[in-house]
Coordinates of C-alpha atoms and ligand atoms in Angstrom, one line a residue:
X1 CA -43.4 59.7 32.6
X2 CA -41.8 61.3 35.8
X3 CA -43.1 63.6 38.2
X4 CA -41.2 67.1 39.6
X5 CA -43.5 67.5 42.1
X6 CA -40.5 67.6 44.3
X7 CA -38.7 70.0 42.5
X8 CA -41.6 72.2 42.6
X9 CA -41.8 71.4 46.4
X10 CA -38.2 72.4 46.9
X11 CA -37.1 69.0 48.6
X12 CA -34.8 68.2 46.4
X13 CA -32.8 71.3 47.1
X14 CA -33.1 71.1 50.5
X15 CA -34.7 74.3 50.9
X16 CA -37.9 74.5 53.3
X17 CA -41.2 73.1 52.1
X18 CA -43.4 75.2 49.9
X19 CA -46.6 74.7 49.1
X20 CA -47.4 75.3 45.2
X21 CA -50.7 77.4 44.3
X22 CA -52.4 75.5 41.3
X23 CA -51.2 77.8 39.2
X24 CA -48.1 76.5 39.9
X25 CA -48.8 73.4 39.5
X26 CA -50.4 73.8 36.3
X27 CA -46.8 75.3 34.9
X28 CA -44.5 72.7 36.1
X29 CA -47.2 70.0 34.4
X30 CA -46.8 71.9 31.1
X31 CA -43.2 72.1 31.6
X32 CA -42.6 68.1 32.5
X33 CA -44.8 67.5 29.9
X34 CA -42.9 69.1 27.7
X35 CA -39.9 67.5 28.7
X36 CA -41.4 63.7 28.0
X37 CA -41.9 64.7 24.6
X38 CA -38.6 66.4 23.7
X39 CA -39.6 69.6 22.9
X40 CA -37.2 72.8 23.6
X41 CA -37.1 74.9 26.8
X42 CA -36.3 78.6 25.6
X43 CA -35.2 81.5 27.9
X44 CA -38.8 83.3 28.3
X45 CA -40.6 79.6 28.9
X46 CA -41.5 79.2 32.5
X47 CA -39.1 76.5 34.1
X48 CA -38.8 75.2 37.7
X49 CA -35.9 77.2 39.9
X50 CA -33.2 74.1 40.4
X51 CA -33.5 73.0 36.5
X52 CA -32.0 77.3 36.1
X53 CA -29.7 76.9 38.8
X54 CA -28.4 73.6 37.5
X55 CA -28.4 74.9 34.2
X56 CA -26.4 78.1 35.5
X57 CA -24.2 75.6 37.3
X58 CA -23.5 73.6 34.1
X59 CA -23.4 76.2 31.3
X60 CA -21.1 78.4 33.5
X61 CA -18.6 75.9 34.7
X62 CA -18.7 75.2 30.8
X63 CA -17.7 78.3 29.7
X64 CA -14.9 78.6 32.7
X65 CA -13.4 75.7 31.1
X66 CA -12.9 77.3 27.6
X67 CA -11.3 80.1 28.8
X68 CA -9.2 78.4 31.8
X69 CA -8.6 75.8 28.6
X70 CA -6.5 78.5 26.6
X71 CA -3.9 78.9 29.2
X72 CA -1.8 75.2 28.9
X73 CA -2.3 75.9 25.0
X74 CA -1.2 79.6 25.1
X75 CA 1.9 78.4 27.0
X76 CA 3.4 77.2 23.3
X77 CA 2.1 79.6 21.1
X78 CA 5.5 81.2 21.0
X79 CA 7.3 78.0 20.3
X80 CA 5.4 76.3 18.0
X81 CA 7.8 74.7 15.4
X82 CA 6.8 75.8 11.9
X83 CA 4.6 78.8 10.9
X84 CA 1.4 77.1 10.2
X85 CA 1.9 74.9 13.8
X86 CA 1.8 78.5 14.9
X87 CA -1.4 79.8 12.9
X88 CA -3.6 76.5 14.0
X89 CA -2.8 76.9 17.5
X90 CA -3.6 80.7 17.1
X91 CA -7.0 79.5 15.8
X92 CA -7.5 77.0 17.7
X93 CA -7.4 79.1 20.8
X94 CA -9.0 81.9 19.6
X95 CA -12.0 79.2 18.9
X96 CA -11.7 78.6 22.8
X97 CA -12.6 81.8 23.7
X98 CA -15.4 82.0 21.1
X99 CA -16.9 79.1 22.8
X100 CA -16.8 80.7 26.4
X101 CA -18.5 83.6 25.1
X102 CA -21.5 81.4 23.4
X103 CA -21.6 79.6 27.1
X104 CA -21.6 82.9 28.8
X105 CA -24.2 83.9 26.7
X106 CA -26.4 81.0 27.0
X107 CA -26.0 81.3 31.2
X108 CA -26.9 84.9 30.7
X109 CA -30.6 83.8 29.1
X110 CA -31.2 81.9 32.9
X111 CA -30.7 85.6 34.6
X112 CA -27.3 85.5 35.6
X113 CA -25.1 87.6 34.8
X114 CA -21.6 87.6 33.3
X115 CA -20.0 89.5 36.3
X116 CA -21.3 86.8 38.7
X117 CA -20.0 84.2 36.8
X118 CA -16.7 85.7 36.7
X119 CA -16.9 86.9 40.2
X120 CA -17.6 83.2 41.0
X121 CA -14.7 81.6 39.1
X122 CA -12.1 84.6 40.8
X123 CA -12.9 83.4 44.0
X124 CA -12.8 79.6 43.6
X125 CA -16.3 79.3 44.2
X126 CA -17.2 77.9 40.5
X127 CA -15.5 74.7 38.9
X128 CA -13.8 74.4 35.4
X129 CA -12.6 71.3 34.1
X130 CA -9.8 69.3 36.3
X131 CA -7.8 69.0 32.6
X132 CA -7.0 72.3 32.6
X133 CA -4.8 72.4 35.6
X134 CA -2.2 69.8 34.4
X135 CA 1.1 71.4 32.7
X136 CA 1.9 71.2 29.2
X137 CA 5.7 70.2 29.2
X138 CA 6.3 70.1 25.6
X139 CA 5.0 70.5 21.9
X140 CA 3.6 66.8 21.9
X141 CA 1.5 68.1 25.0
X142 CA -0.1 70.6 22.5
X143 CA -0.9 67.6 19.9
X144 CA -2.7 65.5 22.5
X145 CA -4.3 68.3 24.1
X146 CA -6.5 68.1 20.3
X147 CA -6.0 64.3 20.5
X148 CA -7.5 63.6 23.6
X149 CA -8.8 66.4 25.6
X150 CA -10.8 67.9 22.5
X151 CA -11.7 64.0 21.3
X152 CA -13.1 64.0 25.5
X153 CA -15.1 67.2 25.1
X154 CA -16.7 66.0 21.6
X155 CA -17.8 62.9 23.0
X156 CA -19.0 64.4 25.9
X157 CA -20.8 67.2 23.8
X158 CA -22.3 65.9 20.7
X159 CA -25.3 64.6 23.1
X160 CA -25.3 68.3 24.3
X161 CA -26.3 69.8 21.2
X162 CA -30.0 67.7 22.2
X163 CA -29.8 69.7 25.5
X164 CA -33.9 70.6 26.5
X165 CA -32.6 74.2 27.1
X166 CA -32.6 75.5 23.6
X167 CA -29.7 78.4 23.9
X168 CA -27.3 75.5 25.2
X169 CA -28.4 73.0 23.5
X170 CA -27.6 76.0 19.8
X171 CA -24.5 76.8 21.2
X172 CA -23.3 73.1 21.4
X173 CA -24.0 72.8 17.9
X174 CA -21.1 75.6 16.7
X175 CA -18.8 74.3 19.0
X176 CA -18.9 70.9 18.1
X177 CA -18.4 71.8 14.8
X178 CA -15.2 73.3 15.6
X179 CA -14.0 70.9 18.4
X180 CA -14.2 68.2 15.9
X181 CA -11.2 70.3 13.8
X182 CA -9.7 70.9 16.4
X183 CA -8.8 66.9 17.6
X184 CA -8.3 66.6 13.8
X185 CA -5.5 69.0 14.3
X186 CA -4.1 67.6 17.4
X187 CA -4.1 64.0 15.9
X188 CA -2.6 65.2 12.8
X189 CA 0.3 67.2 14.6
X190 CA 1.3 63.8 16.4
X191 CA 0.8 61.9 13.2
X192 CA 3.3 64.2 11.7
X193 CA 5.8 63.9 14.7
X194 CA 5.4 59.9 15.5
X195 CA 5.7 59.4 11.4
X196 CA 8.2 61.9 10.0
X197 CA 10.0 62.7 13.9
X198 CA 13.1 61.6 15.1
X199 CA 13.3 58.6 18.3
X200 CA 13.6 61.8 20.7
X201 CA 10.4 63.1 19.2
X202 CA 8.6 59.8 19.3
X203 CA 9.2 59.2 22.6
X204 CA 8.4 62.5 23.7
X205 CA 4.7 62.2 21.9
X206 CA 4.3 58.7 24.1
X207 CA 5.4 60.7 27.3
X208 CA 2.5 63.0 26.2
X209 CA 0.1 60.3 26.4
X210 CA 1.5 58.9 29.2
X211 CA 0.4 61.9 31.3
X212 CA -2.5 62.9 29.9
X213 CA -4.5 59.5 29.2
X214 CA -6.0 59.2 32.8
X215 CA -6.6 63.1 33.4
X216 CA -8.7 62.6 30.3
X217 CA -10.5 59.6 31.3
X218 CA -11.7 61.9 34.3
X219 CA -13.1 64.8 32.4
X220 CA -16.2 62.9 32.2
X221 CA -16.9 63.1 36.0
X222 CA -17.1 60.6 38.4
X223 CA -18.6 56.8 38.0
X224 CA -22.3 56.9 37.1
X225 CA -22.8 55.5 41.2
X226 CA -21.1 58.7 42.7
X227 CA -22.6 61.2 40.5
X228 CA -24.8 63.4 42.5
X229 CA -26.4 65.0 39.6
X230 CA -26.6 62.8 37.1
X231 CA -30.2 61.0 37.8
X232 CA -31.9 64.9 38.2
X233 CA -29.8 65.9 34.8
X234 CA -30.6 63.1 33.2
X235 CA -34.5 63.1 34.0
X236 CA -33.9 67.2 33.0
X237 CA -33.0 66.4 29.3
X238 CA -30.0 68.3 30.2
X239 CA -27.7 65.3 30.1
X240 CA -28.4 62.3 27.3
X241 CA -25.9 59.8 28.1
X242 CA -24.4 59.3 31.4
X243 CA -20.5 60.0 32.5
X244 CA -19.5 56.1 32.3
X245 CA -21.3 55.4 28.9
X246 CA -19.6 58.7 27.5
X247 CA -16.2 57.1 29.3
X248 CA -16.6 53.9 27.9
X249 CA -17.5 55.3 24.6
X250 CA -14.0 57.7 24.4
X251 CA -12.1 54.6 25.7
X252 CA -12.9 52.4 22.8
X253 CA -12.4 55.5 20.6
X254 CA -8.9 55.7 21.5
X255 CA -8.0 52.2 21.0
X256 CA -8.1 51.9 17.8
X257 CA -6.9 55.8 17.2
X258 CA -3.8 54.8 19.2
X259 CA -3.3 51.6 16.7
X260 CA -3.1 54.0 13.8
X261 CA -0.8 56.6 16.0
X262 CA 1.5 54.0 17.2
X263 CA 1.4 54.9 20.7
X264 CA 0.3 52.9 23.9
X265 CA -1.8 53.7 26.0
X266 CA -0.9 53.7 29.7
X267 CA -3.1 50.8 30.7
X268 CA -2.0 47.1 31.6
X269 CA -5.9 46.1 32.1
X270 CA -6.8 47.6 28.6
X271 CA -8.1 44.8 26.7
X272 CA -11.0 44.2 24.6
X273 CA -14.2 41.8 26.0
X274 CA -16.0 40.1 23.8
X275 CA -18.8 39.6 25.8
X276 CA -19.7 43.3 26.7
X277 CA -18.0 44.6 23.1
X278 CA -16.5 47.3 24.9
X279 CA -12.6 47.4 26.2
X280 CA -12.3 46.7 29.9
X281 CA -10.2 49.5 31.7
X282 CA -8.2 49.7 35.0
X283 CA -8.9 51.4 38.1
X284 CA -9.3 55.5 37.8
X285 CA -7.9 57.2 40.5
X286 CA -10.6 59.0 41.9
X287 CA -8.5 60.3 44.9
X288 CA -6.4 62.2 42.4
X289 CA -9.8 63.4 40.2
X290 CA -11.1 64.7 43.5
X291 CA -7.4 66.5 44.7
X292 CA -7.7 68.5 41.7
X293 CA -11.2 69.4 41.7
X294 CA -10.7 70.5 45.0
X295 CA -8.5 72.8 43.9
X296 CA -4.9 71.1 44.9
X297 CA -3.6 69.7 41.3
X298 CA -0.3 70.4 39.5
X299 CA -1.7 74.0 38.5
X300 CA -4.4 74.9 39.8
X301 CA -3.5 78.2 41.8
X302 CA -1.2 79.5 38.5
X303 CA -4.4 79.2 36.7
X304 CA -6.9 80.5 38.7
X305 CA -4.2 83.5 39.5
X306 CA -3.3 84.2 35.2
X307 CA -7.4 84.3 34.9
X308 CA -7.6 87.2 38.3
X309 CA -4.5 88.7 36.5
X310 CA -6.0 89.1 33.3
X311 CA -9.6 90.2 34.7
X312 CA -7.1 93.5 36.8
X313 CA -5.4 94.1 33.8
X314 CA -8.5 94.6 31.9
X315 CA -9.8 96.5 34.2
X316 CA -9.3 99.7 32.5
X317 CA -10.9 98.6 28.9
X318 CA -14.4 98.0 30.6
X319 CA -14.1 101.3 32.3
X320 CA -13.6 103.4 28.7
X321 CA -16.0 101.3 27.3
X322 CA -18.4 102.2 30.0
X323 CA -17.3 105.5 29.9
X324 CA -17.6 105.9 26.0
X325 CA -21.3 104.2 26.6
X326 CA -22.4 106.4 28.6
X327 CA -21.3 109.7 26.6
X328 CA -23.0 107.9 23.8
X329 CA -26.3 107.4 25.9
X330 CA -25.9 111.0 27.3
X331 CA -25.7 112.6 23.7
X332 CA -28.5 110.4 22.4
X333 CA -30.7 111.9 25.4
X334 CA -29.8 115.5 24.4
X335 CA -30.3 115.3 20.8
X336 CA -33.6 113.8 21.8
Ligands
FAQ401 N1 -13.7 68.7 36.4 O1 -22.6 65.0 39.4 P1 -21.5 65.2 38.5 C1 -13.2 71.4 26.8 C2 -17.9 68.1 39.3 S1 -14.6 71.8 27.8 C3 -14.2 69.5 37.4 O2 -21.3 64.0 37.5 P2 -22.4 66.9 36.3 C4 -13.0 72.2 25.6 C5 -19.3 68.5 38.9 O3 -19.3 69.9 38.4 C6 -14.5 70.7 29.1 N2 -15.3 69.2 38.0 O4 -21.7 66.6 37.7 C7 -11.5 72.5 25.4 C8 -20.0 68.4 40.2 O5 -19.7 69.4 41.1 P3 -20.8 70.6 41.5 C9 -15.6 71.0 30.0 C10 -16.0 68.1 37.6 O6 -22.4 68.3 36.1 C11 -10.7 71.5 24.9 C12 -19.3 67.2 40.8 O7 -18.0 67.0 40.2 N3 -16.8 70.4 29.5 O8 -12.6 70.5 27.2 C13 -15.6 67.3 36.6 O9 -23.8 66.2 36.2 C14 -9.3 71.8 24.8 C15 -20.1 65.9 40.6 O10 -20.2 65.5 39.2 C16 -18.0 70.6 30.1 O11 -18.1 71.4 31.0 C17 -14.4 67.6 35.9 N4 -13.9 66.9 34.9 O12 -21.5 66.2 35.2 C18 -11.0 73.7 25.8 C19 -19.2 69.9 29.4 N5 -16.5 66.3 36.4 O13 -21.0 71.4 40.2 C20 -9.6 74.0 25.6 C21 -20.5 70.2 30.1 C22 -17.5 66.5 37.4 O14 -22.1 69.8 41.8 C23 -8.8 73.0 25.1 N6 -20.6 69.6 31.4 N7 -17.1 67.6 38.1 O15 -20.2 71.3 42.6 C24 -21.0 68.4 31.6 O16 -21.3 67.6 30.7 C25 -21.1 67.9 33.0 O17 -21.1 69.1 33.9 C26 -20.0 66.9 33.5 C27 -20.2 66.6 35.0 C28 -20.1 65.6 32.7 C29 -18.6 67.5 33.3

């Protein structure tokens, strides 16, 4: 049993001390009792202000990763090698987009809306995931993309879909359904190139890995100890398992996936112990993880600037719609 007195009292936000009237009170007891013993938050429940905003924060830097996370794809949907490469990719992007929408969605329930979240992402306030702004040199790029990156984002989702806020928690479902064809696709495209491809093409799939093994390893956030919000999250419901056990998880994964690929992996210290039953791992480079969050990786300003770019050039499909919505509305009235 935990308390969120302290939530209630704003401390943990740092905002200034307020005292709760015993009505209140009464709602956040309900509420953290409800928590303990698993049940659902849904959007018209009463919940405490920093479990919304952390929710908001979450959800919304979710859904900024889906749709940022169609641009290094998108760069080879024009040269995919063979018709049905093509069609996948087509779908598998399109799913990307789908997903963004359920996230956006799900914020929207906390009382934000879409246009903020946007706005926020424009102007560099809100985060997406650091994968997305590493370049996708060649067609093996595009097969670990589904390999890895979507075999991350499963790992680190399936304990999502037990989220206490009910919207995120429905939404996770659908998309882990579809994530999970989507690394199926990715391991099968390499598959196909490390087993029926030529030396060039072999080499070029281990390249692949080469460059996006550790990028990987850090869409899981930092170590447990340097978290900030993990403890909160994890008291919240919001978060099952934490960041390192999701690593550690993925890592062992992998292993035995890259056995049956043929591919290393780009990690002398890799090696299984007996002891823990888990594979040890060398050092992440944190520096790096915390460069590109920042917002100074390999790509981060060409993404953020295709996303502003596509947002302008849209510009003028909200405004008919608008406009066509309010003729609609305006009719409606008069025939009233
Ligand atoms: N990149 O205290 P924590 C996908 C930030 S979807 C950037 O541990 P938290 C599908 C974090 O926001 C991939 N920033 O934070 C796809 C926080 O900053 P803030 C996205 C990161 O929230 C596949 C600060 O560091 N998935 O791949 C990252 O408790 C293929 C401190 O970190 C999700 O969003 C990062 N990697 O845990 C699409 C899943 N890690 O906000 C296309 C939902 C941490 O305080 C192609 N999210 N930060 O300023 C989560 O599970 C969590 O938010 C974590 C981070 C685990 C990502």
């Amino acid at each position: 049993m935990y308390t969120q007195a302290m939530d209630l009292m704003g401390k943990e936000a740092g905002a200034p001390q307020a005292v709760a009237s015993p009505e209140e009170q009464a709602l956040q007891q309900r509420f953290d009792a409800r928590i303990d013993a698993g049940e659902f938050i849904e959007a018209k429940d009463w919940l405490p202000e920093n479990y919304r905003k952390t929710l908001v924060r979450q959800i919304s830097q979710h859904a900024h990763s889906e749709i940022v996370g169609m641009l290094p794809e998108g760069n080879w949907v024009t040269r995919a090698p063979t018709l049905k490469r093509k069609a996948i990719l087509l779908a598998k992007i399109q799913d990307e987009a789908g997903h963004g929408l359920y996230l956006y969605s799900a914020a929207e329930t906390l009382g934000t809306s879409r246009d903020q979240m946007l706005a926020a992402l424009h102007s560099g306030r809100a985060k997406y995931s650091s994968i997305f702004n590493y370049p996708t040199l060649t067609w093996a790029d595009v097969g670990v993309i589904g390999w890895l990156v979507d075999g991350a984002a499963i790992m680190n989702q399936v304990p999502l879909c037990r989220c206490s806020y009910g919207p995120y928690a429905r939404a996770m479902v659908r998309i882990c359904r579809e994530e999970s064809f989507h690394q199926r696709q990715g391991f099968d495209a390499l598959l196909t190139m490390v087993q029926k491809g030529t030396d060039a093409q072999r080499a070029m799939v281990q390249d692949a890995v080469n460059r996006w093994w550790w990028p990987s390893l850090m869409m899981f956030g930092p170590p447990d100890d340097q978290s900030p919000n993990s403890a909160q999250s994890m008291r919240w419901g919001i978060k099952r398992i934490s960041n390192d056990e999701l690593r550690q998880k993925f890592i062992d994964a992998c292993v035995q996936q890259a056995r049956v690929l043929g591919v290393g992996l780009p990690d002398p210290d890799l090696k299984w112990n007996e002891e823990r039953q888990a594979h040890d791992h060398g050092a992440i480079d944190w520096d790096e993880f915390w460069r590109v969050v920042g917002g100074d990786g390999p790509c981060n300003r060409e993404r953020l600037a295709a996303r502003v770019q596509a947002w302008d050039d849209g510009a003028w499909v909200r405004e008919a719609a608008l406009a066509h919505a309010e003729k609609q509305a305006r009719r409606e009235r008069a025939a009233a």
